[in-house]
Coordinates of C-alpha atoms and ligand atoms in Angstrom, one line a residue:
X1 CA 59.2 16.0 101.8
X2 CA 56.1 13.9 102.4
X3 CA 53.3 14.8 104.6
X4 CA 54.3 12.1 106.3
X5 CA 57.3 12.1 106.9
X6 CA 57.2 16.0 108.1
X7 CA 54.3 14.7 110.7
X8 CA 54.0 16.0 114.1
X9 CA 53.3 14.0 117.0
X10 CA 50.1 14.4 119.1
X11 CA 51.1 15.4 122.8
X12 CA 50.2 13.6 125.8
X13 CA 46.9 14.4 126.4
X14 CA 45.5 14.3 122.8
X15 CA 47.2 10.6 123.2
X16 CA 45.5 9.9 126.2
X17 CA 42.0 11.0 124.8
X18 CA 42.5 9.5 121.7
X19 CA 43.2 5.6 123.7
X20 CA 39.7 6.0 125.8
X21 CA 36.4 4.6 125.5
X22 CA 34.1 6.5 123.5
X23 CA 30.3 6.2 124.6
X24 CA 27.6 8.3 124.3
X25 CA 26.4 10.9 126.4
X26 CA 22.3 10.1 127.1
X27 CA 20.7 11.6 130.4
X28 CA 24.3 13.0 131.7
X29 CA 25.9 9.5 131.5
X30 CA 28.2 8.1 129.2
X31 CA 26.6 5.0 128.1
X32 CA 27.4 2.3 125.3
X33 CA 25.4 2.2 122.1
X34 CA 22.2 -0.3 122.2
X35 CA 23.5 -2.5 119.7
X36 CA 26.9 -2.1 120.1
X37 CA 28.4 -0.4 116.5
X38 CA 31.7 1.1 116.8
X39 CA 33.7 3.6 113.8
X40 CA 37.2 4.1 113.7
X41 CA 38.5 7.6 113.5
X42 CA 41.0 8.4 111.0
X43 CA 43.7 11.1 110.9
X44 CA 43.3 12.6 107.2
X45 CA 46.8 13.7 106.9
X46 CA 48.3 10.2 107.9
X47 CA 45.1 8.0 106.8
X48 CA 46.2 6.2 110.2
X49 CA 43.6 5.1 112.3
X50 CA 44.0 7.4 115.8
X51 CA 40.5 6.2 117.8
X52 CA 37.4 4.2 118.1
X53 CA 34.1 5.9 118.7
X54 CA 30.9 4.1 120.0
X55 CA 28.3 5.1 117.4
X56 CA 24.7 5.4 117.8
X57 CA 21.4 4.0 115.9
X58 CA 17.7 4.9 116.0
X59 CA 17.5 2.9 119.8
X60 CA 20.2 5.4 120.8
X61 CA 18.6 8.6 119.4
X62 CA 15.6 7.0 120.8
X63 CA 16.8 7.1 124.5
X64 CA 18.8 10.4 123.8
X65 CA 15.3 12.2 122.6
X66 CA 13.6 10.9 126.1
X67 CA 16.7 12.0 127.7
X68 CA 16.2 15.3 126.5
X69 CA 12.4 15.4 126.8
X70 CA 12.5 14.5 130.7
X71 CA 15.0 17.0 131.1
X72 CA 13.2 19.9 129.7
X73 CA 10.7 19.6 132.1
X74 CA 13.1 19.1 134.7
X75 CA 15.0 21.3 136.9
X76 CA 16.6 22.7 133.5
X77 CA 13.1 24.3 132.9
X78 CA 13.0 25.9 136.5
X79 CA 16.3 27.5 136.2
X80 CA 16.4 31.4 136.3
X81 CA 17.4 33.2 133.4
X82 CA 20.2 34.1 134.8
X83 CA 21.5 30.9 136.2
X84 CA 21.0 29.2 132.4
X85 CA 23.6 32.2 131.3
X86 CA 26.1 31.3 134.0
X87 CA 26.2 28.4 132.6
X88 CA 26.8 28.8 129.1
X89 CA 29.3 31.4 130.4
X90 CA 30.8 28.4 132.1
X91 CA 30.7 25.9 129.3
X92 CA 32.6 28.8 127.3
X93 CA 35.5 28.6 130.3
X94 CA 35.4 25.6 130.2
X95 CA 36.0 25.4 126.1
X96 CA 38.8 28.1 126.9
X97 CA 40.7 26.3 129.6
X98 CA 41.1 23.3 127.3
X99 CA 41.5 25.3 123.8
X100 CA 44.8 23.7 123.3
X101 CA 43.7 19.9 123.9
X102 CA 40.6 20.7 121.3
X103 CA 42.5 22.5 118.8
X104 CA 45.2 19.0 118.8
X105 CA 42.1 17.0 119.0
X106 CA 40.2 18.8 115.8
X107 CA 43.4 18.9 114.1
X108 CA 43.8 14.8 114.1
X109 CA 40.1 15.1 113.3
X110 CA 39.2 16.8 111.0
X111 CA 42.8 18.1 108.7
X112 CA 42.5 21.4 109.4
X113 CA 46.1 23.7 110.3
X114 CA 46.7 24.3 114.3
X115 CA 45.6 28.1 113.0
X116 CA 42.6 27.5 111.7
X117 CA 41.5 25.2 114.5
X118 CA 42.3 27.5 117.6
X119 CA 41.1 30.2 115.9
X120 CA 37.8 29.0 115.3
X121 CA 37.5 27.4 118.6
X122 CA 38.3 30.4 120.4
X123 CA 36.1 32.8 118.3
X124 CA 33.4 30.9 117.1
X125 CA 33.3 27.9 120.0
X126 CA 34.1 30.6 122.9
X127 CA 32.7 34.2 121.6
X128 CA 29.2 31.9 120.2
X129 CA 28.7 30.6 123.6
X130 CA 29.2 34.0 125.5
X131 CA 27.5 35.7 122.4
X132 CA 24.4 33.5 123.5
X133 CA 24.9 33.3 127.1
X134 CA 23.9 37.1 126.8
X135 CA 20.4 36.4 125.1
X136 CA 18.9 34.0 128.2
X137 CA 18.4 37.6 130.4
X138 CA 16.7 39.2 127.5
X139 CA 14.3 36.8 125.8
X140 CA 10.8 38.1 126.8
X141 CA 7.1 39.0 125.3
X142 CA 5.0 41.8 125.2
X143 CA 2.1 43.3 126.1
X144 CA -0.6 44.2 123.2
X145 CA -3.0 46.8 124.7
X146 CA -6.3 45.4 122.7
X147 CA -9.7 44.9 124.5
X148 CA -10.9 41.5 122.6
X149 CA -14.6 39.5 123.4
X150 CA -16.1 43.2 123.7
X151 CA -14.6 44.0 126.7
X152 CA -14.3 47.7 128.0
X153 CA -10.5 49.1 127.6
X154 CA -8.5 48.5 130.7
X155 CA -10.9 45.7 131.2
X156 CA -8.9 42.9 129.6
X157 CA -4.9 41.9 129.1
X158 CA -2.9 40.0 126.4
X159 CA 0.6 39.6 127.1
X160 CA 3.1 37.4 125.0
X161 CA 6.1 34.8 126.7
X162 CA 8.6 33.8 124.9
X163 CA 8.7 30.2 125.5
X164 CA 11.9 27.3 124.5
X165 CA 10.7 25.5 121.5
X166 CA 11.6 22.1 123.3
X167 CA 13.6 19.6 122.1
X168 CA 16.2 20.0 119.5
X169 CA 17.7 17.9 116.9
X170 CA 21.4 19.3 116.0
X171 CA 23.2 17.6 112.8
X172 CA 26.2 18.6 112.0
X173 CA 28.8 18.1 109.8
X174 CA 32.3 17.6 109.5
X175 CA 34.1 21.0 107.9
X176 CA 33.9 22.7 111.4
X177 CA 32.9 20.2 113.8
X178 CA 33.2 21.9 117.4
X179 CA 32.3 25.3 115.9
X180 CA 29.3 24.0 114.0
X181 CA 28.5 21.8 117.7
X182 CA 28.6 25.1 119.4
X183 CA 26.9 27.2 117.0
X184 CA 23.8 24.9 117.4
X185 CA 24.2 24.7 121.1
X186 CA 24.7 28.5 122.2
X187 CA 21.0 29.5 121.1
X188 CA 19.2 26.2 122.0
X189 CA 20.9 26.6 125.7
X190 CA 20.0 30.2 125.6
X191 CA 16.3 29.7 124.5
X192 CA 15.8 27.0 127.6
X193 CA 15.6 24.4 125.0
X194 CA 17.3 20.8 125.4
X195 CA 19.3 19.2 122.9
X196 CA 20.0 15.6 121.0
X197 CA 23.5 16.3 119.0
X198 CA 24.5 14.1 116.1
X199 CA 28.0 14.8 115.1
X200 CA 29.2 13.9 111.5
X201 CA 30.6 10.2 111.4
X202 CA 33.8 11.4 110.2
X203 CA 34.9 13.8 113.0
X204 CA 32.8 12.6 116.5
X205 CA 35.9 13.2 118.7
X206 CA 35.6 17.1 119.8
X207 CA 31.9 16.9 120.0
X208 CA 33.0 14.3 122.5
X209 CA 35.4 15.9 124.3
X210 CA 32.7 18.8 124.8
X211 CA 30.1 16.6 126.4
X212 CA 32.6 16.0 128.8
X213 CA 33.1 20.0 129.6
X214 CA 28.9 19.9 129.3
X215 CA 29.1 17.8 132.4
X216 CA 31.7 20.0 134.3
X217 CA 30.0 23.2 133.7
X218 CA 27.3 21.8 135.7
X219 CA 24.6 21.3 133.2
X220 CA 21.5 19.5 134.9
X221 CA 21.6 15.6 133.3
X222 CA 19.7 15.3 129.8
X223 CA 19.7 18.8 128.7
X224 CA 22.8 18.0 126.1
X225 CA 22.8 14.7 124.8
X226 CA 25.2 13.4 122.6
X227 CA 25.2 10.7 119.8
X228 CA 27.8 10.0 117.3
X229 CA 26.4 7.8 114.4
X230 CA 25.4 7.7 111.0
X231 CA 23.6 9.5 108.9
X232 CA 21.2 7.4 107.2
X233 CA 20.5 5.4 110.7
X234 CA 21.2 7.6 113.8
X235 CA 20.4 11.4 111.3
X236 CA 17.6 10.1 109.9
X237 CA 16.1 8.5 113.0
X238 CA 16.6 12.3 114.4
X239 CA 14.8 14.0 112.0
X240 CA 11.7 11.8 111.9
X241 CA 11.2 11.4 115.1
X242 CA 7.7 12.1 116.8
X243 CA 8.9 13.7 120.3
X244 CA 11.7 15.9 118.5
X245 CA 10.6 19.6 118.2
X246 CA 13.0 20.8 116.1
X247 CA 15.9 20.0 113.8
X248 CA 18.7 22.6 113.2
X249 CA 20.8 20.9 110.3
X250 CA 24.3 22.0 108.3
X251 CA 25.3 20.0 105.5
X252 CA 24.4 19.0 101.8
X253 CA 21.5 20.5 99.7
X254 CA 20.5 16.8 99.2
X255 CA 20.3 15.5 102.8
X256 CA 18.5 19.3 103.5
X257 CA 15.9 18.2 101.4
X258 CA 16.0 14.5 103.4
X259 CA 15.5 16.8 106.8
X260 CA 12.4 18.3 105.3
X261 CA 10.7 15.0 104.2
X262 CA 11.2 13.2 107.4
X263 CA 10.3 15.8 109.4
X264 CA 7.1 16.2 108.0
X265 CA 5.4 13.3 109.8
X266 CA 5.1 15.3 113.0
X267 CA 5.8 18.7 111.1
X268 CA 8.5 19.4 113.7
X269 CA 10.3 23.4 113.1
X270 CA 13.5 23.0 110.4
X271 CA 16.5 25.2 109.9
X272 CA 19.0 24.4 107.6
X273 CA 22.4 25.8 106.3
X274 CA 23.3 24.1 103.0
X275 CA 25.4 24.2 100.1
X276 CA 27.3 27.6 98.6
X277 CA 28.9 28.5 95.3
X278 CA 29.5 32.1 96.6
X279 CA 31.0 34.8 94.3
X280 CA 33.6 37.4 95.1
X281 CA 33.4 40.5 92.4
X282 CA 35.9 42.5 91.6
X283 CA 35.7 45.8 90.2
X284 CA 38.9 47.4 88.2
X285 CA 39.0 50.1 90.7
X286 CA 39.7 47.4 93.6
X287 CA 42.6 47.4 95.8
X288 CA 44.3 44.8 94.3
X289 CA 47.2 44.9 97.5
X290 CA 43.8 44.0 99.9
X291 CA 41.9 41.4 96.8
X292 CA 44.6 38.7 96.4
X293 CA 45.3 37.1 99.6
X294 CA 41.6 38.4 100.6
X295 CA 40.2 35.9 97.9
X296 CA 42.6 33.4 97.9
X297 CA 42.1 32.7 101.8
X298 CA 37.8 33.3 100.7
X299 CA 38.8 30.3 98.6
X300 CA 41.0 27.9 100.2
X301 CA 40.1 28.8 103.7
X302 CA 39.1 24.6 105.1
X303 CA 40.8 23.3 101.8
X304 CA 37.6 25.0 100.6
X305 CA 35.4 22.7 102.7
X306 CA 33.4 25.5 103.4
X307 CA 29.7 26.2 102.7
X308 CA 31.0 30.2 102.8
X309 CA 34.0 29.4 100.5
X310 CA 34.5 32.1 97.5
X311 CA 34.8 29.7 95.1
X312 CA 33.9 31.8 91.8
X313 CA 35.6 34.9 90.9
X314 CA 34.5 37.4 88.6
X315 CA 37.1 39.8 87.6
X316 CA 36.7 42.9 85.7
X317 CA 38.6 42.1 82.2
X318 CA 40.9 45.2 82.8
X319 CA 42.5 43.5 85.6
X320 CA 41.5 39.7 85.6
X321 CA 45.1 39.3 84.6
X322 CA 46.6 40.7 87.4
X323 CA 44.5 39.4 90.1
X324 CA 44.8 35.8 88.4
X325 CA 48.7 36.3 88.3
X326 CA 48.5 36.8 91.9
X327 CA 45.9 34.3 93.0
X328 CA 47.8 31.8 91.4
X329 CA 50.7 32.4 93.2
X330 CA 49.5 33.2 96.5
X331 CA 47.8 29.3 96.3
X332 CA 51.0 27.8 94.8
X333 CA 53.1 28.8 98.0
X334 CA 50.8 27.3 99.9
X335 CA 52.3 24.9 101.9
X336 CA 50.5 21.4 102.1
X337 CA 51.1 19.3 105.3
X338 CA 49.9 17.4 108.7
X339 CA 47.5 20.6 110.2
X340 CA 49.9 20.0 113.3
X341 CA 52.5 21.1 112.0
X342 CA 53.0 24.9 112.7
X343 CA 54.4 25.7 108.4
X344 CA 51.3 24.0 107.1
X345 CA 49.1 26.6 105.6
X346 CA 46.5 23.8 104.0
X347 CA 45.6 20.5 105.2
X348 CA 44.3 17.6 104.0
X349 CA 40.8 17.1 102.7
X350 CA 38.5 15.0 104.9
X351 CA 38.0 11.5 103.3
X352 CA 39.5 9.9 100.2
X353 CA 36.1 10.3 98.9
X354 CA 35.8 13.8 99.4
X355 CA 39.6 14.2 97.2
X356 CA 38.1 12.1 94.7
X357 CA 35.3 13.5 94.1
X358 CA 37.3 17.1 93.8
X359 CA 39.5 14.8 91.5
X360 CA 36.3 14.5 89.4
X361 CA 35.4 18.0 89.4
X362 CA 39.2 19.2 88.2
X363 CA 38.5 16.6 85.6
X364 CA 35.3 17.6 84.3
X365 CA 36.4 21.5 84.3
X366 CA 39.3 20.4 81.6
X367 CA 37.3 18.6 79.8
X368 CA 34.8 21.3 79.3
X369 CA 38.0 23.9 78.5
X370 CA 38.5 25.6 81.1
X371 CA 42.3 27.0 81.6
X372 CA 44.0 24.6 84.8
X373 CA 46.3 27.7 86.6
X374 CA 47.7 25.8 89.1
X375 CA 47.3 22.8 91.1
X376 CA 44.8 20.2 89.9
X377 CA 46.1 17.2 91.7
X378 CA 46.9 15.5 94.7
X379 CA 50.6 15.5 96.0
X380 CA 52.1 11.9 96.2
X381 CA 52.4 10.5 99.6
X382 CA 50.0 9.6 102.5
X383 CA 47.0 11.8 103.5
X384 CA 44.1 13.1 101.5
X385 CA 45.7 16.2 100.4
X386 CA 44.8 18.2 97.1
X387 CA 46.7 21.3 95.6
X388 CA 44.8 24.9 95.5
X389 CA 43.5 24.5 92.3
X390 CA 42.5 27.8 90.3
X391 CA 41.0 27.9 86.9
X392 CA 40.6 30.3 84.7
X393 CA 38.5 31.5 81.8
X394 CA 35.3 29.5 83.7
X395 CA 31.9 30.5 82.4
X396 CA 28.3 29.6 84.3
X397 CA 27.3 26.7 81.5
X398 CA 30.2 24.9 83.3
X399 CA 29.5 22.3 85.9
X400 CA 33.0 23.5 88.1
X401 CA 31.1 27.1 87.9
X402 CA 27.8 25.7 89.0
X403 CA 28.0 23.2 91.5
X404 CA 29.3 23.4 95.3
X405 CA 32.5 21.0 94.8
X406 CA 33.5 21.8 98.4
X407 CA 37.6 21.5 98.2
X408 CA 40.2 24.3 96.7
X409 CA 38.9 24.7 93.9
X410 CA 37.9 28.1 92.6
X411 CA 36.7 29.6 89.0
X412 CA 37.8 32.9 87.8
X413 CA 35.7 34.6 84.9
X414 CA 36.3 37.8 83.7
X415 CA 33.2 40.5 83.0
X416 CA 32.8 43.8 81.0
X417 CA 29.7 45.0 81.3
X418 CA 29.0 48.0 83.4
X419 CA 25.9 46.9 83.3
X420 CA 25.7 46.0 86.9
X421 CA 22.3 44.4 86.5
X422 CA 23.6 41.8 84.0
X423 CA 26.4 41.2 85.8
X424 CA 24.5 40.5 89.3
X425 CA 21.9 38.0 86.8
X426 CA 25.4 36.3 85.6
X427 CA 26.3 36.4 89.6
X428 CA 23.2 35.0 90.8
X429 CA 22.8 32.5 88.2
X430 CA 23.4 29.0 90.8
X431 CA 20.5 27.2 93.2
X432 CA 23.1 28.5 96.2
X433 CA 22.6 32.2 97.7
X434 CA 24.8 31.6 101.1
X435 CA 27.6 34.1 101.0
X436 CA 29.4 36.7 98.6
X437 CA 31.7 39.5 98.5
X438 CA 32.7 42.8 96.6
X439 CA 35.5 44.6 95.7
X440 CA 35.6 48.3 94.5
X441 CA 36.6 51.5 96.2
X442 CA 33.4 52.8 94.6
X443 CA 30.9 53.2 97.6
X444 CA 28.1 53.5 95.0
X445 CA 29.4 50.3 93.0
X446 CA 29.7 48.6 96.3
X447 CA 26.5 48.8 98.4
X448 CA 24.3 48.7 94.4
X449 CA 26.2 45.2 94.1
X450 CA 25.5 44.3 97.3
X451 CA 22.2 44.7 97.2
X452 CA 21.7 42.9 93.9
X453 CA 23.5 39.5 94.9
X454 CA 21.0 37.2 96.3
X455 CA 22.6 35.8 98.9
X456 CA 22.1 36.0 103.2
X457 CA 25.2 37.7 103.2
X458 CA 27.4 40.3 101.3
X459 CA 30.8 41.3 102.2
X460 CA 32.6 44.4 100.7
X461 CA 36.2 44.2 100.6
X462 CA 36.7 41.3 102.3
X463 CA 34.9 37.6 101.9
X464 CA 32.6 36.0 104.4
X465 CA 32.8 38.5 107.5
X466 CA 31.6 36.2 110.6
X467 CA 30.6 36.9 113.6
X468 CA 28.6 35.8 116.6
X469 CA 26.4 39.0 116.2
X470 CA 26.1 38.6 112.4
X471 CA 22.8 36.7 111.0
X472 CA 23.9 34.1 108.9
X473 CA 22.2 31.8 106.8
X474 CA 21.2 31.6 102.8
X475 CA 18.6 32.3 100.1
X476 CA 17.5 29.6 97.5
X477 CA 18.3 26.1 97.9
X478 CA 21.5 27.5 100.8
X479 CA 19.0 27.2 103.2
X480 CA 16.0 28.2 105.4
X481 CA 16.1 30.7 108.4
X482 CA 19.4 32.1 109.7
X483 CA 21.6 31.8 112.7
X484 CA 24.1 33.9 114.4
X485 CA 22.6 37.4 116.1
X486 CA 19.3 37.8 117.6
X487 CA 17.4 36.4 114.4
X488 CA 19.3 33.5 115.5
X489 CA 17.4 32.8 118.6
X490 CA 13.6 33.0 116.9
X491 CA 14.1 29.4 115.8
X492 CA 14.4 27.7 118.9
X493 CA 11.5 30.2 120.9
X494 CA 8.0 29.8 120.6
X495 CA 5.6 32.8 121.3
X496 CA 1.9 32.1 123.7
X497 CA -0.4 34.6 123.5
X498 CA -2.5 34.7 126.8
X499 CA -5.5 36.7 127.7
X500 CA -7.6 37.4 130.5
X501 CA -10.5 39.3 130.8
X502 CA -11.2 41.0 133.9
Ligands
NAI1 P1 26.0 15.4 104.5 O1 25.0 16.4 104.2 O2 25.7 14.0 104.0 O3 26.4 15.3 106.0 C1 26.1 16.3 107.0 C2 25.4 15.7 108.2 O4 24.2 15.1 107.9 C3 26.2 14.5 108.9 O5 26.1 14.6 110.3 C4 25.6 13.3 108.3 O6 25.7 12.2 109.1 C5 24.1 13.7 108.3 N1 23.2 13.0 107.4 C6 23.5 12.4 106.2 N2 22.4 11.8 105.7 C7 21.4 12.1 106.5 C8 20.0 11.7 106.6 N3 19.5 11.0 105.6 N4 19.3 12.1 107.6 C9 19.8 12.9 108.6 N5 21.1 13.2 108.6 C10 21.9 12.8 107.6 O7 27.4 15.8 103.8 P2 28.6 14.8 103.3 O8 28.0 13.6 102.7 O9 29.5 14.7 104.5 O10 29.3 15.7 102.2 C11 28.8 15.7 100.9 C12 28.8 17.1 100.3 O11 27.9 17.9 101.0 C13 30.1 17.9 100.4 O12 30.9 17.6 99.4 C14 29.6 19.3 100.3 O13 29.3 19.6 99.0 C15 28.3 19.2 101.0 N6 28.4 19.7 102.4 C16 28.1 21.0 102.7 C17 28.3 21.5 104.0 C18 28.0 22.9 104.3 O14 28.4 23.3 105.4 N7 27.3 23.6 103.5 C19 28.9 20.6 105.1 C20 29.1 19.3 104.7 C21 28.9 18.9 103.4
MG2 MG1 26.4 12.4 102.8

């Protein structure tokens, strides 16, 4: 059966949403775009056009950025601590009460199964903005017991504040789009800053839908500001502008570096989460009951569009076999279909483009001899959908090994060495340090491989453990700073130093 044909229908209220006016959100009002520029949305997994956003340009971001500057030193700014958590608490109820109309509405979206979407609403949308809420009560300075100028001890005090870095510039794209909306949010709310938030092009609607709950949950006008548009126009005029303080950005290596360039003119702060080509190692010794379906989700978790995606598996040669065997078959009973429907464990990749340039990828590994397992092409029939793809006998002079392809696609090469050092050089040898994972029932083998992959993050016996509390973020060209935890907050904090002298 066709994707298609096995469709599910949106409900109701997804229908409802889907029919209305898009705007923007500047200064607590939804407003239309200065010029007027309108996308349509497209449902990957029917390629049918399902809504029409407003999109914004420079003008827009512009307006937004004032927006956001007058609110900051508005009644936003004079808010207690406590009254800025209630109200990330409440944004978080609010995300709660309508988790079902924002799992349909990321679904249509973005191509991602029902699962996947309500899952990662509820823990990373809900649990991030509680997670946060938490920090606003305990962000404070300190006091440094010095006696500067000369002055006699006791006769002088320094004390630090902790103050909100100011305005922020979120961009975001489309792989996770409410979670990676919240994720930016949560911190900059609790920090006191205010925000400007660009959503990817190709999935606008949930960011929408949350500036709507914004509004409910009571947020003073200005202090969330919303702007769907594109990257080159609305993104770039984000993170070049003068009055913007800081930029938190998720996406590409390549437009990372873009972020940096433009936002040297005024020098503004810049985190960014980039790219991954994250490893999972196995060791002969591994569970092999806990490895399969733990790496075959690592890898096809999103369709794979997912910077913290295992997509290269080293396998001891003792039992690369096995754990291929099973890989391979784990990812061929994937089921592909409409994320709506309940049997679907994979949806459809984002874009035409995004399948064809997997397509190119699949190619290229062929041709440089690399074994095809399974999958390796798109099913016929409407949608963007691509099978897992696994292959096998990979090495690291391979461009499938090297660079991020971001769909299901994932490398398996086997390793002999006990030499763990050469095998963490063989590990470590991309521009990408984001995620990575180890498998061995070997504590020694375990935490000595985890401490040799350079990467932000290590999992062992499991892939890509996430959490609100967790700092998250990468090494080399995956990034600069983290998020998630308490490291998360520094970014959006800036620390005064005062002194007086008695
Ligand atoms: P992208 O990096 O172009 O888009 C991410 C966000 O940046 C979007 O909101 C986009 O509008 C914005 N953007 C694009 N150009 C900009 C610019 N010059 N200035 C400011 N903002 C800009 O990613 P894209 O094109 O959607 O995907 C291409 C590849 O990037 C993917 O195949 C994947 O390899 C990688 N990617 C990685 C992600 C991650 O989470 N690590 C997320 C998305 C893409
Ligand atoms: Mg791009």
């Amino acid at each position: 059966m066709s994707a298609a044909e096995n469709s599910i229908s949106p409900s109701a209220a997804a229908r409802e949403f889907l029919a209305r006016e898009h705007q923007l959100l500047i200064g607590g009002e939804w407003v239309g775009p200065a010029a007027g520029g309108s996308i349509e949305v497209t449902d990957p997994a029917s390629e049918a056009r399902i809504a029409t956003v407003s999109l914004g340009d420079a003008t827009d971001i512009d307006r937004a950025v004032q927006a956001a500057r007058a609110a900051l030193r508005g009644e936003w700014s004079r808010l207690t601590s406590y009254e800025r958590e209630a109200l990330i608490n409440r944004l978080a109820d609010q995300l709660i009460a309508n988790l079902e109309l924002l799992t349909e509405l990321e679904v249509l979206d973005n191509g991602m199964p029902r699962m996947a979407a309500q899952y990662s609403i509820a823990k990373f949308g809900g649990d991030f903005l509680r997670y946060y809420a938490g920090w606003a009560t305990k962000i404070h300075g300190e006091t440094i017991p010095v006696s500067p100028q000369d002055s006699r001890n006791g006769d002088s005090l320094t004390y630090t504040r902790r103050e909100p870095i100011g305005v922020v510039g979120a961009i975001i794209p489309w792989n996770a789009p409410l979670v990676m909306a919240t994720l930016k949010l949560a911190p900059a709310l609790a920090a006191g800053c205010t925000v400007v938030l660009k959503p990817a092009e190709q999935t606008p609607l949930t960011a929408l839908l949350l500036g709507e709950l914004v509004r409910k949950a009571g947020f003073p006008p200005g202090v969330v500001n919303i702007v769907p548009g594109y990257g080159e126009s609305a993104g770039a005029a984000l993170a070049a502008h003068p009055d913007v303080d800081k930029i938190a950005f998720t996406g590409s290596t390549e437009v990372g570096r873009k972020i940096i360039n433009a936002a040297a003119g005024n020098l503004k702060r810049v985190t960014l989460e980039l790219g991954g080509k994250s490893p999972m190692v196995v060791f002969p010794d591994a569970d092999l009951e806990r490895v399969v379906p733990g790496a075959t989700r690592g890898a096809f978790f999103l369709q794979g569009q997912n910077c913290m995606a295992g997509t290269r598996l080293f396998v001891h040669e003792d039992v690369f076999d096995r754990v291929v065997e099973g890989v391979a078959a784990m990812a061929g009973s994937f089921r592909l279909g409409p994320g709506l429907d309940p049997q679907s464990d994979l949806g459809p990749l984002i874009s035409a483009e995004q399948r064809e340039r997997v397509a190119g990828y699949v190619a290229a590994g062929r041709e440089a001899g690399a074994e095809l397992v399974c999958g390796g092409e798109a099913p016929s029939g409407k949608g963007y959908f691509f099978r897992p793809t696994l292959f096998a006998r990979t090495n690291m002079d391979m461009k499938i090994a090297r660079e991020e392809i971001f769909g299901p696609v994932l490398c398996a090469q086997s390793f002999s060495d006990s030499d763990l050092q050469a095998l963490a050089d063989e590990v470590n040898s991309t521009i990408y340090g984001l995620s990575g994972s180890v498998w061995t029932r070997d504590i020694a083998v375990a935490h000595r491989m985890a401490a040799m992959i350079d990467s932000g993050q290590v999992s062992i016996n499991c892939h890509a453990a996430v959490d609100p509390a967790i700092p998250f973020g990468g090494n080399r060209q995956s990034g600069w700073g983290r998020e998630f935890g308490r490291e998360g907050l520094d970014p959006y904090l800036k620390t005064k130093a005062t002194t007086v002298l008695f």
